[in-house]
Short mmCIF file of C-alpha atoms and ligand atoms in Angstrom, two decimals:
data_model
loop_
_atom_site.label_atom_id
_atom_site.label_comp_id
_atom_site.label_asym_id
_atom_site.label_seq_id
_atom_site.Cartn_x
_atom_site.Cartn_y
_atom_site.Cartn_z
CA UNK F 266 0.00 0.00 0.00
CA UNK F 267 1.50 3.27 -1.04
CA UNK F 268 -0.11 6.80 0.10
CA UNK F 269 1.51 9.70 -1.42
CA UNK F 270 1.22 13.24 0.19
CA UNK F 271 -0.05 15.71 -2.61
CA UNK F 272 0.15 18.88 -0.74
CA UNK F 273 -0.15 20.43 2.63
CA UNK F 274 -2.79 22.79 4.41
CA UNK F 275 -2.27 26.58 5.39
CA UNK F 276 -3.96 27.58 8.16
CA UNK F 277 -3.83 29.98 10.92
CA UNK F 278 -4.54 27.39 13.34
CA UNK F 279 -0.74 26.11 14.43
CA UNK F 280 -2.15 23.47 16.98
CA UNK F 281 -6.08 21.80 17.04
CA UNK F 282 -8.43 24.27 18.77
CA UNK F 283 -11.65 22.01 18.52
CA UNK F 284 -13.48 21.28 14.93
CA UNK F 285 -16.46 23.70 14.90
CA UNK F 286 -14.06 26.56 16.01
CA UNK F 287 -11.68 25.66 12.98
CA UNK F 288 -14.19 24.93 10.29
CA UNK F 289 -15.46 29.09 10.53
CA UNK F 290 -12.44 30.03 9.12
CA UNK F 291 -10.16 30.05 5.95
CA UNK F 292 -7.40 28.35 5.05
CA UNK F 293 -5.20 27.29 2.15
CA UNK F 294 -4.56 23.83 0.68
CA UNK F 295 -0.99 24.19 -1.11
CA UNK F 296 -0.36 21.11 -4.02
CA UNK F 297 2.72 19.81 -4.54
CA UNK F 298 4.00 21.30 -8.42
CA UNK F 299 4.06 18.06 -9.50
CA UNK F 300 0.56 16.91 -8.96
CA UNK F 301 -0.68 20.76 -10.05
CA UNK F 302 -2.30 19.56 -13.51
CA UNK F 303 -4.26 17.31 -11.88
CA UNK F 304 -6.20 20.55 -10.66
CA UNK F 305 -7.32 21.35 -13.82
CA UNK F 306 -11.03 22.53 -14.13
CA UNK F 307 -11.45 22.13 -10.23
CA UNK F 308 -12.94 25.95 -9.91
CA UNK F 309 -16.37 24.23 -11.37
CA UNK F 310 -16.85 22.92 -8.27
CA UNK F 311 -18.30 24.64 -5.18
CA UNK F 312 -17.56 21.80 -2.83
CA UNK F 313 -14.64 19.37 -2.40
CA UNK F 314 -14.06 16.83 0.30
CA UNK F 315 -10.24 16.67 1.73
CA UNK F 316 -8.23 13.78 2.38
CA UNK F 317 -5.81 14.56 5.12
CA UNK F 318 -3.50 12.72 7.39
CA UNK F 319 -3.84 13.90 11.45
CA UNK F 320 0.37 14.03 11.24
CA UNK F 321 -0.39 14.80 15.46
CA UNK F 322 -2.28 12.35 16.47
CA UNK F 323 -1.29 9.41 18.32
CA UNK F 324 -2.50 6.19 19.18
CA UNK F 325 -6.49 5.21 19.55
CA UNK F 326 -8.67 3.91 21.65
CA UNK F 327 -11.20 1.99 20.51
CA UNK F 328 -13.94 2.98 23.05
CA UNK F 329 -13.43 6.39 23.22
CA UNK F 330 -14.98 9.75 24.95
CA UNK F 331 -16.53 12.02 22.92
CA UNK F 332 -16.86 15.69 23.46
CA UNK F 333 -20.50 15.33 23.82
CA UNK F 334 -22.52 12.13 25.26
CA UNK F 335 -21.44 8.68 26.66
CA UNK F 336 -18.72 6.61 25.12
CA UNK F 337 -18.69 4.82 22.11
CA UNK F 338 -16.40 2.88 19.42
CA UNK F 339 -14.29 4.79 17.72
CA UNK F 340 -15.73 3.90 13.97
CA UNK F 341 -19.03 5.82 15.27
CA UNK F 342 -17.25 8.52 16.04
CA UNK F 343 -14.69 11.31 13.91
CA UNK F 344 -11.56 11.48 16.56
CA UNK F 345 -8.08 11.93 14.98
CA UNK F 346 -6.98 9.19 17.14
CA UNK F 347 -7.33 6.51 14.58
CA UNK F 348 -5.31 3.10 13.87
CA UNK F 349 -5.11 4.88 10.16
CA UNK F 350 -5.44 8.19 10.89
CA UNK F 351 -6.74 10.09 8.20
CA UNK F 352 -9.72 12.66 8.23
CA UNK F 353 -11.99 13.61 5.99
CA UNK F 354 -14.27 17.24 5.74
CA UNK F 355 -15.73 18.45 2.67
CA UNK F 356 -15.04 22.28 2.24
CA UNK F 357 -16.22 24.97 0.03
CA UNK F 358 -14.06 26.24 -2.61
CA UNK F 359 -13.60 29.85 -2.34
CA UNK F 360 -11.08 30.57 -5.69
CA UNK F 361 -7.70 28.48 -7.16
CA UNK F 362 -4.64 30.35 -7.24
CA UNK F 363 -2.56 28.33 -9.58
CA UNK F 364 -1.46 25.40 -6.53
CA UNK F 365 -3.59 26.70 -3.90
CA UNK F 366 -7.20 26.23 -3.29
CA UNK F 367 -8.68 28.36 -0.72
CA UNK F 368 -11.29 26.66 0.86
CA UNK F 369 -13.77 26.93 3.58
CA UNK F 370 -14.43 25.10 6.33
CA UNK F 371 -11.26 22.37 6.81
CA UNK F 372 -10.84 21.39 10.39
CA UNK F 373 -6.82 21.01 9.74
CA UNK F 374 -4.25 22.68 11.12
CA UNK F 375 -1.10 24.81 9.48
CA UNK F 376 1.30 22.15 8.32
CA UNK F 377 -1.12 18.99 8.10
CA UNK F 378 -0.11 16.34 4.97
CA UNK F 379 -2.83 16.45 2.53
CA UNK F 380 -3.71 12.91 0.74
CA UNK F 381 -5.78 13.39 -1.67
CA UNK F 382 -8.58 15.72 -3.05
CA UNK F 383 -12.11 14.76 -4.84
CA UNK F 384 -15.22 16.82 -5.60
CA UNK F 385 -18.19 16.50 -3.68
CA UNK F 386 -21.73 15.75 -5.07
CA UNK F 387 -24.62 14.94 -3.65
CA UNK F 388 -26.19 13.09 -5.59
CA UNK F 389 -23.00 10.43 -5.45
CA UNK F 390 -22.33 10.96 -1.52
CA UNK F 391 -25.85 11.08 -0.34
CA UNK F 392 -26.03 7.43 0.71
CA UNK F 393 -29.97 7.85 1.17
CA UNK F 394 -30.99 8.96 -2.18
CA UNK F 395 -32.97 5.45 -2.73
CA UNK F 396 -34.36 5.90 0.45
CA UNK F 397 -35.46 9.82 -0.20
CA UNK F 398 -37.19 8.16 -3.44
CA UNK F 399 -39.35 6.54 -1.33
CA UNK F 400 -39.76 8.65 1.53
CA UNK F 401 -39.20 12.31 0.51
CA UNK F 402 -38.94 13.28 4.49
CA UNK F 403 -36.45 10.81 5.45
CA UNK F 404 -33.98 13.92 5.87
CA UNK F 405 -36.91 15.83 8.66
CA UNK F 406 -38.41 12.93 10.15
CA UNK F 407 -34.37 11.81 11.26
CA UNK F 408 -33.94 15.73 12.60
CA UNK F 409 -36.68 15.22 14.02
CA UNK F 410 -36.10 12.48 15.82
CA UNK F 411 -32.71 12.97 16.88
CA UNK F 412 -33.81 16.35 17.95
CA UNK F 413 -31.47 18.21 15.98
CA UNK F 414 -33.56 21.41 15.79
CA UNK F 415 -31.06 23.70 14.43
CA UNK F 416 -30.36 22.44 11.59
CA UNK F 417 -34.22 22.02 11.07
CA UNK F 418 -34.01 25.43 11.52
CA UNK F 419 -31.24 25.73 8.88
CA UNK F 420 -33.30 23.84 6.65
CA UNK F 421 -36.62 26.03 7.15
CA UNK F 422 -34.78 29.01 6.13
CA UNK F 423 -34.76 27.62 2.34
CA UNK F 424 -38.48 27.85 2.43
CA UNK F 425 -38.67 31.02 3.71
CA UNK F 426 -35.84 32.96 2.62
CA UNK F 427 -34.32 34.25 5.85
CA UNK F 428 -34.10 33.65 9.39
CA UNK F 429 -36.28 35.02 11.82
CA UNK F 430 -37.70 34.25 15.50
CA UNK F 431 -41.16 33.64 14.48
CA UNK F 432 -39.91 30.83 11.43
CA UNK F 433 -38.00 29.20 15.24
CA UNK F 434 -40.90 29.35 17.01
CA UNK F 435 -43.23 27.66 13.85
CA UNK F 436 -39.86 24.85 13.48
CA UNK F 437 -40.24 24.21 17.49
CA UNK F 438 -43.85 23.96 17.90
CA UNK F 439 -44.27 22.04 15.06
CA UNK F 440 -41.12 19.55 15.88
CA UNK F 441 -42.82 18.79 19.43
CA UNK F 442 -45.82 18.06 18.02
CA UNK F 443 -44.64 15.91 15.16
CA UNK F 444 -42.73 13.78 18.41
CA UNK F 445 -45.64 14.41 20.48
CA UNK F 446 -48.30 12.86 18.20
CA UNK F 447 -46.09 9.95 16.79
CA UNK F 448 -46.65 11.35 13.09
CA UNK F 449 -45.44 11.41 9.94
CA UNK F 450 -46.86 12.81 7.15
CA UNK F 451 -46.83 11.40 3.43
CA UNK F 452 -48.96 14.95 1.99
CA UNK F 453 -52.51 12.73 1.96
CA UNK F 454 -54.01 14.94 4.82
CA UNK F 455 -53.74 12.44 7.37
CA UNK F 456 -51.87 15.14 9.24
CA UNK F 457 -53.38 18.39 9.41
CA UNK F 458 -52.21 21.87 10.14
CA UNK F 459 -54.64 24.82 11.35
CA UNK F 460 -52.82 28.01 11.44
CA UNK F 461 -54.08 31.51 12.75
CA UNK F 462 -51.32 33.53 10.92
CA UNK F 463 -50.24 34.02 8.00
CA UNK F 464 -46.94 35.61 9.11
CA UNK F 465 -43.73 33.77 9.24
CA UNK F 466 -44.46 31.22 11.95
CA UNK F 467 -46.67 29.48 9.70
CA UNK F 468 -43.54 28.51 7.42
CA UNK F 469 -42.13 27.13 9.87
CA UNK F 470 -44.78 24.98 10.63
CA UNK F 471 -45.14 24.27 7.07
CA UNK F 472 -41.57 23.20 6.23
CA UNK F 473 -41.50 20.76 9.63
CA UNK F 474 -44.57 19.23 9.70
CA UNK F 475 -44.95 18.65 5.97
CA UNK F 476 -48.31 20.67 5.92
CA UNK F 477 -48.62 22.75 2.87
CA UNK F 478 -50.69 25.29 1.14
CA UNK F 479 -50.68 22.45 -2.15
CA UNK F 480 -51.34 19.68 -0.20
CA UNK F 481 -54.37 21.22 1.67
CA UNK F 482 -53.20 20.17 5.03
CA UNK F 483 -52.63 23.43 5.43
CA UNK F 484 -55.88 25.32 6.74
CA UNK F 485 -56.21 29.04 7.75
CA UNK F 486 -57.96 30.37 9.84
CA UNK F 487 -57.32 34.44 9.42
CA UNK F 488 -57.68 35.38 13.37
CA UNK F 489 -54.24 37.00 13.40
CA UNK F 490 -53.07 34.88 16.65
CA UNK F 491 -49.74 32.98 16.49
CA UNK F 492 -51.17 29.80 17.16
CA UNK F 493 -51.36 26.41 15.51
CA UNK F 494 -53.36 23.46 15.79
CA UNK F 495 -51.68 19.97 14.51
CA UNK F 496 -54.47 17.55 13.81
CA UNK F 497 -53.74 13.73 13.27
CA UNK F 498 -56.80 11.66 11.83
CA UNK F 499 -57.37 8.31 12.74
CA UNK F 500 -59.33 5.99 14.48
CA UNK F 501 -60.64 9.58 17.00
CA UNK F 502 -58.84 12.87 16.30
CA UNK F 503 -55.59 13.62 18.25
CA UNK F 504 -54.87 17.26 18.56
CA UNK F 505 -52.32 19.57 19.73
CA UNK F 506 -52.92 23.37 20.33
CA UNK F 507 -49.73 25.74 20.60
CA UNK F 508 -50.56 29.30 21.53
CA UNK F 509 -47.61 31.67 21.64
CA UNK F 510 -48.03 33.04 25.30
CA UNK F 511 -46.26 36.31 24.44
CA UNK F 512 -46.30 38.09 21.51
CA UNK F 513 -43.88 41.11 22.82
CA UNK F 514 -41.19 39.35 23.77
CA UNK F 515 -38.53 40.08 21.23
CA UNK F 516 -39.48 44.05 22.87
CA UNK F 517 -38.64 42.47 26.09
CA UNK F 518 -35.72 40.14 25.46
CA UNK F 519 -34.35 41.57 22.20
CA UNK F 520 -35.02 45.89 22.74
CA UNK F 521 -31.87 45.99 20.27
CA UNK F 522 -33.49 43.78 17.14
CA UNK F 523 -37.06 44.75 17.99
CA UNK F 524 -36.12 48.79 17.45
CA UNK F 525 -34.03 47.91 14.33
CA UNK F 526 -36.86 45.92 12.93
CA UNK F 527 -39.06 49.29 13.51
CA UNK F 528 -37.41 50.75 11.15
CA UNK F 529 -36.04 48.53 8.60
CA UNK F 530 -39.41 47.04 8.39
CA UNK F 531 -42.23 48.82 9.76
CA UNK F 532 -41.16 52.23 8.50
CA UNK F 533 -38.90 51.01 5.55
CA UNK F 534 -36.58 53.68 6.39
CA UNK F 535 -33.33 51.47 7.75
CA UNK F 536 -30.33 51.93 6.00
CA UNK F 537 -28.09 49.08 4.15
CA UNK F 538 -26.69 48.80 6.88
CA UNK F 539 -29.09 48.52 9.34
CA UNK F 540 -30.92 45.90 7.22
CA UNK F 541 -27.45 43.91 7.48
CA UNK F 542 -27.41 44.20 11.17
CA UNK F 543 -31.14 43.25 11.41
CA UNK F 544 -30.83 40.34 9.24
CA UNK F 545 -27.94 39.22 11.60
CA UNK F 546 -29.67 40.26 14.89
CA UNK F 547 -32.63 38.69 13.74
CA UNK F 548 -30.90 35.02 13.09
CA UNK F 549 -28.60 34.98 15.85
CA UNK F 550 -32.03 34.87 17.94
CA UNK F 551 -33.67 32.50 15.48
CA UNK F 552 -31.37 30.42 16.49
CA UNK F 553 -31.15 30.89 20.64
CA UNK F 554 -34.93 30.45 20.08
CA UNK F 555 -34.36 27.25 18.75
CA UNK F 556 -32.74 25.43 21.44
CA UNK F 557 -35.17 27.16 24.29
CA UNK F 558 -37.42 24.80 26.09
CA UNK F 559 -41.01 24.87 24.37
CA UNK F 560 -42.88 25.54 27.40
CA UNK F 561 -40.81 28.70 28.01
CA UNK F 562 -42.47 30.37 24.73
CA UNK F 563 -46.05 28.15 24.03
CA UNK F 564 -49.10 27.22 26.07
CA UNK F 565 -50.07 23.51 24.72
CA UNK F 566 -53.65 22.40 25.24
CA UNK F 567 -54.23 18.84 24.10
CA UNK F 568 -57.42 17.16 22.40
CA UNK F 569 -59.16 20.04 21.91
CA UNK F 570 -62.22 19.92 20.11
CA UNK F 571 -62.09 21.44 16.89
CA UNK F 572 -64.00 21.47 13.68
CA UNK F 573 -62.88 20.30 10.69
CA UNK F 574 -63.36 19.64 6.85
CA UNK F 575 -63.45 16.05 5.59
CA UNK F 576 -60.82 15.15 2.88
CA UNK F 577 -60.37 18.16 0.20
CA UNK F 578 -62.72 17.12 -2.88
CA UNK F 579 -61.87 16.48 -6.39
CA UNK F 580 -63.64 18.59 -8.70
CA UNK F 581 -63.99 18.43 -12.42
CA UNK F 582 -62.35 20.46 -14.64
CA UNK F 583 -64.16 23.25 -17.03
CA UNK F 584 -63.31 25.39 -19.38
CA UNK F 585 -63.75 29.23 -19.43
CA UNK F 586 -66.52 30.17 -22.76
CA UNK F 587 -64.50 33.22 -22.93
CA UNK F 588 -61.08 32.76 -22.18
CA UNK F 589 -60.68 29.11 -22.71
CA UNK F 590 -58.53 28.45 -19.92
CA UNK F 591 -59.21 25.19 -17.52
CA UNK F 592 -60.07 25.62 -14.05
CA UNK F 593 -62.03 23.40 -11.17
CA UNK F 594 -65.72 23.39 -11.59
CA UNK F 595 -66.86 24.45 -8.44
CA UNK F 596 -64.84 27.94 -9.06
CA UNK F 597 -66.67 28.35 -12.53
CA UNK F 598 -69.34 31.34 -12.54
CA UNK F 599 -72.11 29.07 -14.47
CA UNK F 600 -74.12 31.62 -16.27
CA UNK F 601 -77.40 30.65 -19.07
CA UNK F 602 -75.50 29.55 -22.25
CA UNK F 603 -71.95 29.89 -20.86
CA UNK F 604 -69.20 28.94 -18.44
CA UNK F 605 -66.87 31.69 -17.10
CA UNK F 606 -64.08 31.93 -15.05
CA UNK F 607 -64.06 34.59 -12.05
CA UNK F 608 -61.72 36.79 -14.13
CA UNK F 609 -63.87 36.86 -17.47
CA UNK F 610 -67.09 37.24 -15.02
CA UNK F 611 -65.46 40.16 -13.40
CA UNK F 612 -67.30 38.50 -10.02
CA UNK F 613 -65.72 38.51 -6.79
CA UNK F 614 -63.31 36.38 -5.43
CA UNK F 615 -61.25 35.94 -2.22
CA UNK F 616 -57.93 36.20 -1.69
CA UNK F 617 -54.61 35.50 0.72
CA UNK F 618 -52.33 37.96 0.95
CA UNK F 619 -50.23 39.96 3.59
CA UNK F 620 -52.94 41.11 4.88
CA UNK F 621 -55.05 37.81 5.65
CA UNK F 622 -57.96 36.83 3.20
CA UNK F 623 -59.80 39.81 1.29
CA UNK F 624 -62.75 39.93 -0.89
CA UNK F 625 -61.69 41.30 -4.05
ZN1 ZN N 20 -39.56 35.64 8.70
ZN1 ZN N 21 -61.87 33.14 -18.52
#
């Protein structure tokens, strides 16, 4: 067996100052000239996973301690201390400069022999791509399981676009009740969702539980109220209730973020770089929220009574006389000789927007 070393890592870090702390900053992978062709085209790729060799580590244990938890074998685990020990992160590539890649997010220290380097891509590394064929929340249902709530959170901010502590407080509630009520949710309106907001909790909500405006396990009910009810149908009806207990407490806990979002958002008169600092403000408490104990921020009331709709209905499809375009049947404005749709009919129709539902 024959391992070559192909280059060797820059970093600021001299000795090993714990792997989160080292994988928020820079560093430099610098390839050996003769192995420098082999780097050709590698900018095309955002992400590349690192072969290196822990040149400070010494000896294992094969139970070992972790940093976290109760012991366990070292193959479950990502020590240094390794009978082989080699380590593996996938960083991001930040730009090539002829032999050196600067990269993001390497948990190696200055000096450390690097082995080899490949490009990362999902769709070859995820091993549970079969799996998410199957079941396309396999990725939530395990964070949800294992409790890992931040990165639940992480997750929910693709849906909606930024992080804020309302989009926590939808992830939370509706994490505890997905554990609460054993469920899952395959999108067939076994599991239901009753919001009473259409602000940003509800995407929260939405992205954890799986209950979604196009699935129609979302319902609305337009009371203003950060609240959500979780419905599971079965045999009897198992609900779960969360009411936000108080609304002003990023005023009382946050007077910084709440005064910035005043202006930045209420009175659209922050500046650049107030937004900046409100965006930043407003995550860094996303994501205290996040690890709070529910009770602290919700009053839960269980099997409550609540009325619902049965199953949503299929409709027919029509077509418009005028305008020719399809739409459901029971939206068509049926008049003597012809069928219209509510825009041809000019008749009025209801809408969700930012301001809850209207009659237009
Ligand atoms: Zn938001
Ligand atoms: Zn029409």
């Amino acid at each position: 067996m024959e391992i070559n070393k192909i280059g060797e890592v820059r970093s600021k870090y001299k000795e090993p100052v714990g792997p989160d702390e080292m994988r928020k900053s820079k560093s430099i992978i610098e390839v050996e000239a003769e192995y420098v062709d082999g780097l050709d085209q590698i900018e095309n790729y955002e992400y590349l996973q690192i072969l290196f060799y822990f040149h400070k580590s010494e000896g294992y244990d094969l139970i070992a301690k972790r940093r976290k938890g109760p012991e366990r074998g070292l193959f479950t685990s990502r020590s240094p201390r390794r009978p082989t020990p080699i380590g593996i992160t996938t960083v991001e590539l930040l730009k090539r400069e002829d032999n050196k890649l600067h990269v993001y997010g390497l948990d190696a220290v200055d000096g450390t022999p690097v082995l080899d380097i490949k490009p990362y891509a999902s769709f070859m590394d995820h091993p549970t791509l079969s799996l998410e064929k199957k079941t396309p929340r396999y990725q939530i249902n395990k964070l949800i399981k294992y409790q890992n709530l931040h990165d639940l959170l992480l997750k929910a901010g693709e849906l909606h676009g930024h992080y804020c502590p309302f989009l926590a407080l939808g992830v939370l509630a509706a994490a505890d009740a997905m554990t609460r009520l054993d469920a899952d949710n395959d999108g067939m309106e076994d599991l239901l969702a009753v919001v009473e907001t259409n602000g940003c909790f509800s995407d929260g909500v939405q992205y954890t539980a799986g209950t979604t405006f196009g699935n129609n396990s979302l319902i609305y009910r337009d009371f203003g109220k950060t609240a959500v009810t979780f419905v599971k149908r079965g045999d009897s009806l198992e609900t779960l209730r969360y009411y936000l207990k108080d609304s002003n407490f990023v005023e009382q806990k946050y007077p910084e973020a709440a005064k910035l979002f005043k202006k930045v958002i209420a009175e659209r008169k922050g500046t650049k770089k107030e937004q900046e600092k409100m965006k930043e403000l407003w995550q860094e408490i996303a994501f205290e929220i996040i690890e709070a104990d529910i009770k602290e921020y919700f009053k839960i009331e269980e099997n409550i009574e609540i009325e619902l709709p049965d199953y949503a209905p299929i409709f027919e499809d029509q077509n418009c006389s005028k305008c020719g375009e399809n739409l459901m049947a029971s939206k068509a404005v049926q008049k003597v000789d012809e069928v219209l749709c509510r825009n041809c009919a000019e008749s009025k129709y209801y809408q969700l927007d930012g301001s809850g539902i209207i009659e237009k």
